[in-house]
Amino acid sequence: MTVQAMGYFWVGTSKLDDWTSLAIGQLGLQAVDRGGAMRAFRMDDRKQRLIVDGGLTDGERFFGWEVADATALDALAARLEKAGVAARREIAAVADQRCAAEVISFRDPAGNRVEAFHGGQIADEPFRAGRNIGGFRTGTQGMGHAVLMMPDIDAALTFYRDLLGFRITDFMGPPVSLYFMHANTRHHSLAIAQGPRSRMHHLMMEFYSLDDVGQSYDIAQQEDRVEVKFGRHPNDLMTSFYMRTPSEFLIEHGWGGREVSPDWQPVELKSVGSFWGHQGLFESLGEGPPPPPMPAPEPGRAPLQVMDGNYDRMSGVCPWWDAIKRSSRAI
């Protein structure tokens, strides 16, 4: 596998102050002093993850995908060139701006700028959240995930799977063609969906604590930013909501996302309707009349995805749950 994780996200905006307020007060990111028309924000031990740039026009944006080392970056550049995709090796000043050792840039089939890099820099000081949160789930899983809309879904799939090395986690065919793809143990770092034009739907950041997501939901409601209500997805099992940003995409606040194993086999989805909630999601995906609502998948529930430190085991008994466990052991 070539790409290992989403390293950073760069977005052009004329609304620097709005983005700064949202990043610190809503998301809980840590502002980094960059000066001028650029604001950078931390969410973990990396020097920066989210960069909002007043020097780019509104709507310009790109992801920095991390690879293992210089050898992997060279191999990726060679593979792109062999496939007819021009890859530019950026000058040292650009790499320094990205807080990386080396950077290459190129375009995907929809014309989106894409960057790949190695040697992401670690900050000298611990992460200090902009508001009282427990932090984000990043590490080897990277910054989060993104969902992109693409007119030519087949060309996009070939590009991201065969050239960048993403693996399909699950998918749906026509009339709703979409692919969820992983680059590490996160259920998906990238999803691509067929749409009438190239655009970004959302960026997901996964919080360590469910309470942090709930408190962020309160803030988003107070500021009238909620676009998609609280719910739980059936494939990555994420509990989340989506909010509007100063740019033309959403940010999903998530908790409890599923992990995939190295031997994961692609799963064909019959529905992407949520177990519960997420009202407004399908309306936010397209232009024109919304698609018909999808039924919730069976059985409509799944165990929570927890890790040591963000839950406490309860004592006592539950006759209903004990019966469920007995029946599953009997199968």
Coordinates of C-alpha atoms in Angstrom, one line a residue:
M1 CA 0.0 0.0 0.0
T2 CA 1.4 3.4 -0.9
V3 CA -0.7 6.1 0.9
Q4 CA -0.7 5.6 4.6
A5 CA -2.9 8.3 6.0
M6 CA -4.4 11.8 5.5
G7 CA -1.7 14.1 6.7
Y8 CA -3.2 17.5 6.3
F9 CA -6.0 19.5 4.7
W10 CA -5.5 22.9 3.0
V11 CA -8.4 25.1 2.1
G12 CA -8.6 28.6 0.5
T13 CA -11.0 31.1 2.1
S14 CA -11.8 34.8 2.3
K15 CA -13.3 34.1 5.7
L16 CA -10.2 33.7 7.9
D17 CA -11.7 35.0 11.0
D18 CA -14.8 32.8 10.7
W19 CA -12.6 29.8 10.2
T20 CA -10.4 30.7 13.1
S21 CA -13.5 31.0 15.4
L22 CA -14.9 27.7 14.2
A23 CA -11.6 25.8 14.4
I24 CA -10.9 26.9 18.0
G25 CA -14.3 27.4 19.6
Q26 CA -16.2 24.7 17.8
L27 CA -13.7 22.0 16.9
G28 CA -11.3 22.6 19.8
L29 CA -8.2 22.8 17.5
Q30 CA -5.0 24.6 18.6
A31 CA -4.1 27.7 16.6
V32 CA -0.5 27.9 15.3
D33 CA 1.1 31.3 14.6
R34 CA 1.7 31.5 10.8
G35 CA 1.1 35.2 10.2
G36 CA -0.1 36.9 7.1
A37 CA -3.1 35.5 5.3
M38 CA -2.7 31.9 6.5
R39 CA -3.9 30.2 9.7
A40 CA -2.8 26.8 10.8
F41 CA -4.3 24.5 13.4
R42 CA -3.1 21.5 15.3
M43 CA -5.2 18.5 16.5
D44 CA -2.4 16.2 17.8
D45 CA 1.4 16.1 18.0
R46 CA 1.9 17.2 14.4
K47 CA 2.9 20.8 13.8
Q48 CA -0.3 21.3 11.7
R49 CA -3.3 19.4 10.3
L50 CA -5.8 22.0 9.1
I51 CA -4.6 25.1 7.2
V52 CA -6.9 27.9 6.0
D53 CA -5.3 30.1 3.4
G54 CA -6.5 33.6 2.4
G55 CA -4.0 33.5 -0.5
L56 CA -6.1 30.9 -2.3
T57 CA -9.5 31.5 -3.8
D58 CA -12.7 30.3 -2.0
G59 CA -13.3 26.7 -3.0
E60 CA -9.6 25.7 -3.6
R61 CA -8.6 22.8 -1.4
F62 CA -6.4 19.8 -1.3
F63 CA -5.3 17.0 0.9
G64 CA -1.8 16.0 1.8
W65 CA -1.5 12.1 1.8
E66 CA 1.4 10.7 3.8
V67 CA 3.7 8.0 2.6
A68 CA 6.3 6.0 4.5
D69 CA 9.6 7.6 3.3
A70 CA 11.5 9.1 0.4
T71 CA 11.7 5.8 -1.4
A72 CA 7.9 5.4 -1.3
L73 CA 7.4 9.0 -2.5
D74 CA 9.8 8.4 -5.4
A75 CA 8.0 5.2 -6.3
L76 CA 4.6 7.0 -6.2
A77 CA 5.9 9.8 -8.5
A78 CA 7.2 7.2 -10.9
R79 CA 4.0 5.3 -11.0
L80 CA 2.0 8.5 -11.6
E81 CA 4.3 9.5 -14.5
K82 CA 4.0 6.0 -16.0
A83 CA 0.2 6.3 -16.0
G84 CA 0.4 9.7 -17.7
V85 CA -0.2 11.8 -14.6
A86 CA 2.2 14.7 -14.3
A87 CA 3.8 14.8 -10.8
R88 CA 5.6 17.9 -9.7
R89 CA 8.3 17.8 -7.1
E90 CA 7.7 20.9 -5.0
I91 CA 10.6 23.2 -3.9
A92 CA 11.9 23.1 -0.4
A93 CA 10.0 26.3 0.5
V94 CA 6.7 24.5 -0.2
A95 CA 7.8 21.4 1.8
D96 CA 8.7 23.7 4.7
Q97 CA 5.3 25.4 4.5
R98 CA 3.7 21.9 4.7
C99 CA 5.9 21.0 7.7
A100 CA 7.2 18.0 5.7
A101 CA 10.5 16.7 4.4
E102 CA 9.4 16.4 0.7
V103 CA 6.2 17.0 -1.3
I104 CA 4.9 16.1 -4.7
S105 CA 1.7 17.5 -6.3
F106 CA -0.5 16.2 -9.1
R107 CA -4.2 16.2 -10.2
D108 CA -6.8 13.5 -9.9
P109 CA -9.2 12.8 -12.9
A110 CA -11.7 15.4 -11.7
G111 CA -8.9 18.1 -11.7
N112 CA -8.5 18.3 -7.9
R113 CA -5.0 19.1 -6.7
V114 CA -3.5 16.3 -4.6
E115 CA -0.3 16.3 -2.6
A116 CA 1.7 13.4 -1.2
F117 CA 4.6 13.8 1.3
H118 CA 6.8 12.1 3.8
G119 CA 8.5 13.3 6.9
G120 CA 5.7 15.1 8.7
Q121 CA 7.1 17.2 11.5
I122 CA 6.3 16.7 15.2
A123 CA 5.7 19.8 17.4
D124 CA 8.0 20.5 20.3
E125 CA 5.1 21.1 22.7
P126 CA 2.1 18.9 23.6
F127 CA -1.2 19.6 21.9
R128 CA -3.3 22.2 23.8
A129 CA -7.0 22.1 22.8
G130 CA -8.8 25.3 22.0
R131 CA -11.7 24.3 24.2
N132 CA -12.1 21.6 26.9
I133 CA -12.0 18.4 24.9
G134 CA -10.2 15.1 25.4
G135 CA -8.5 15.1 22.0
F136 CA -8.8 13.4 18.6
R137 CA -8.3 9.9 17.3
T138 CA -5.4 10.4 14.9
G139 CA -1.9 8.7 15.1
T140 CA -1.4 6.1 12.4
Q141 CA -5.0 6.6 11.2
G142 CA -4.2 10.2 10.2
M143 CA -6.3 13.3 10.4
G144 CA -9.7 11.7 9.6
H145 CA -11.6 11.0 6.4
A146 CA -13.0 12.9 3.4
V147 CA -15.9 12.3 1.0
L148 CA -15.6 13.6 -2.5
M149 CA -18.1 13.8 -5.3
M150 CA -16.8 12.9 -8.8
P151 CA -18.5 13.0 -12.2
D152 CA -16.5 10.0 -13.6
I153 CA -16.5 7.5 -10.7
D154 CA -14.7 4.8 -12.7
A155 CA -11.7 7.0 -13.5
A156 CA -11.6 8.2 -9.9
L157 CA -11.7 4.6 -8.6
T158 CA -8.8 3.6 -10.9
F159 CA -6.8 6.6 -9.8
Y160 CA -7.2 6.3 -6.0
R161 CA -7.1 2.5 -5.9
D162 CA -4.6 1.6 -8.5
L163 CA -2.2 4.5 -8.4
L164 CA -2.4 5.8 -4.8
G165 CA -3.0 2.4 -3.3
F166 CA -6.3 2.8 -1.4
R167 CA -8.2 -0.4 -0.7
I168 CA -11.9 -0.8 -1.0
T169 CA -13.7 -1.3 2.3
D170 CA -17.3 -1.4 1.1
F171 CA -19.2 -0.1 -1.9
M172 CA -22.5 0.4 -3.6
G173 CA -23.3 0.2 -7.3
P174 CA -25.8 2.3 -9.5
P175 CA -27.9 4.2 -9.1
V176 CA -25.9 5.4 -6.0
S177 CA -22.3 4.6 -6.9
L178 CA -19.9 5.1 -4.1
Y179 CA -16.7 3.5 -2.7
F180 CA -15.4 3.7 0.8
M181 CA -11.6 3.2 0.8
H182 CA -9.0 2.6 3.6
A183 CA -5.3 3.3 3.8
N184 CA -4.8 2.1 7.4
T185 CA -7.0 0.6 10.1
R186 CA -9.5 3.5 9.9
H187 CA -12.7 2.2 8.1
H188 CA -12.2 4.7 5.4
S189 CA -9.8 7.7 4.9
L190 CA -11.5 8.5 1.6
A191 CA -14.9 7.9 0.0
I192 CA -15.8 8.8 -3.6
A193 CA -19.3 9.1 -4.8
Q194 CA -20.8 9.8 -8.2
G195 CA -22.1 13.3 -8.6
P196 CA -22.9 15.8 -11.4
R197 CA -19.8 17.9 -10.6
S198 CA -16.6 17.7 -8.7
R199 CA -17.0 18.9 -5.1
M200 CA -16.1 18.0 -1.6
H201 CA -19.0 16.9 0.7
H202 CA -17.3 16.7 4.1
L203 CA -14.2 16.2 6.2
M204 CA -14.5 14.0 9.3
M205 CA -12.7 14.5 12.5
E206 CA -13.0 11.7 15.2
F207 CA -13.1 12.8 18.8
Y208 CA -11.9 10.6 21.6
S209 CA -14.9 11.3 23.8
L210 CA -18.6 11.0 22.9
D211 CA -19.3 13.8 25.3
D212 CA -17.0 16.1 23.2
V213 CA -19.2 15.4 20.2
G214 CA -22.3 16.1 22.1
Q215 CA -21.0 19.4 23.5
S216 CA -19.9 20.3 20.0
Y217 CA -23.4 19.5 18.8
D218 CA -24.8 22.0 21.4
I219 CA -22.4 24.7 20.2
A220 CA -23.4 24.0 16.5
Q221 CA -27.1 24.2 17.4
Q222 CA -26.6 27.5 19.2
E223 CA -24.8 28.9 16.1
D224 CA -27.3 27.4 13.6
R225 CA -24.5 25.3 11.9
V226 CA -26.1 21.8 12.1
E227 CA -26.7 20.5 8.6
V228 CA -27.1 16.8 9.4
K229 CA -28.5 15.7 12.8
F230 CA -27.0 13.1 15.2
G231 CA -27.0 9.5 14.0
R232 CA -25.0 6.3 13.6
H233 CA -23.7 5.0 10.3
P234 CA -24.1 1.2 9.5
N235 CA -20.8 0.6 7.8
D236 CA -18.1 2.5 9.8
L237 CA -20.4 2.5 12.9
M238 CA -19.6 6.1 13.6
T239 CA -21.8 8.1 15.8
S240 CA -21.8 11.7 14.4
F241 CA -23.4 14.8 13.2
Y242 CA -22.4 17.2 10.4
M243 CA -22.1 21.0 10.5
R244 CA -21.7 23.8 8.0
T245 CA -18.4 25.6 7.7
P246 CA -17.4 29.0 6.2
S247 CA -16.5 27.0 3.0
E248 CA -18.8 24.9 0.7
F249 CA -18.3 21.6 2.6
L250 CA -19.3 20.1 5.9
I251 CA -17.3 18.8 8.9
E252 CA -18.5 15.6 10.4
H253 CA -17.9 15.3 14.2
G254 CA -17.5 11.6 14.9
W255 CA -16.9 9.1 17.7
G256 CA -16.5 5.3 17.9
G257 CA -15.4 4.6 14.3
R258 CA -14.8 1.0 13.2
E259 CA -11.4 -0.4 12.4
V260 CA -10.6 -2.8 9.5
S261 CA -8.0 -5.6 9.5
P262 CA -5.2 -6.1 6.9
D263 CA -7.2 -9.1 5.4
W264 CA -10.4 -7.1 5.1
Q265 CA -12.5 -8.1 2.1
P266 CA -14.7 -5.5 0.2
V267 CA -18.4 -5.6 1.2
E268 CA -21.3 -4.7 -1.1
L269 CA -23.7 -2.4 0.7
K270 CA -27.5 -2.8 0.2
S271 CA -28.2 0.5 1.9
V272 CA -26.3 3.5 3.4
G273 CA -29.3 4.5 5.5
S274 CA -28.2 5.0 9.1
F275 CA -29.2 2.9 12.1
W276 CA -30.8 6.0 13.4
G277 CA -30.7 9.7 12.9
H278 CA -28.6 11.6 10.4
Q279 CA -31.7 13.5 9.1
G280 CA -30.6 15.8 6.3
L281 CA -27.7 13.6 5.1
F282 CA -29.1 12.6 1.7
E283 CA -30.4 16.1 1.0
S284 CA -26.9 17.5 1.6
L285 CA -25.3 15.1 -0.9
G286 CA -26.8 16.3 -4.2
E287 CA -28.3 19.1 -6.1
G288 CA -31.9 19.0 -7.2
P289 CA -34.5 16.7 -5.7
P290 CA -33.2 14.5 -2.9
P291 CA -33.0 10.8 -3.5
P292 CA -35.7 8.6 -2.0
P293 CA -35.0 7.7 1.6
M294 CA -33.1 4.4 2.1
P295 CA -34.3 1.8 4.7
A296 CA -32.1 1.2 7.7
P297 CA -30.0 -2.0 7.2
E298 CA -30.8 -5.1 9.2
P299 CA -30.5 -5.7 12.1
G300 CA -30.2 -2.0 12.7
R301 CA -27.8 -2.1 15.6
A302 CA -24.2 -3.0 16.3
P303 CA -21.8 -3.1 19.3
L304 CA -20.2 0.2 20.1
Q305 CA -16.6 0.6 19.0
V306 CA -14.7 1.6 22.2
M307 CA -11.1 1.5 23.4
D308 CA -9.4 1.4 26.8
G309 CA -9.8 4.8 28.5
N310 CA -13.0 6.1 26.9
Y311 CA -15.4 3.8 28.6
D312 CA -16.1 2.1 32.0
R313 CA -17.5 -1.4 32.3
M314 CA -20.8 -1.5 34.2
S315 CA -21.6 -4.0 36.9
G316 CA -24.9 -5.7 37.3
V317 CA -26.9 -7.9 34.9
C318 CA -29.3 -7.2 32.0
P319 CA -31.6 -10.1 31.3
W320 CA -32.2 -9.0 27.7
W321 CA -28.5 -8.7 26.9
D322 CA -27.7 -11.9 28.7
A323 CA -30.2 -13.7 26.5
I324 CA -28.7 -12.1 23.4
K325 CA -25.2 -13.3 24.4
R326 CA -26.5 -16.8 25.1
S327 CA -28.3 -17.0 21.7
S328 CA -25.2 -15.9 19.8
R329 CA -23.0 -18.5 21.6
A330 CA -25.5 -21.2 20.6
I331 CA -25.2 -20.3 16.8

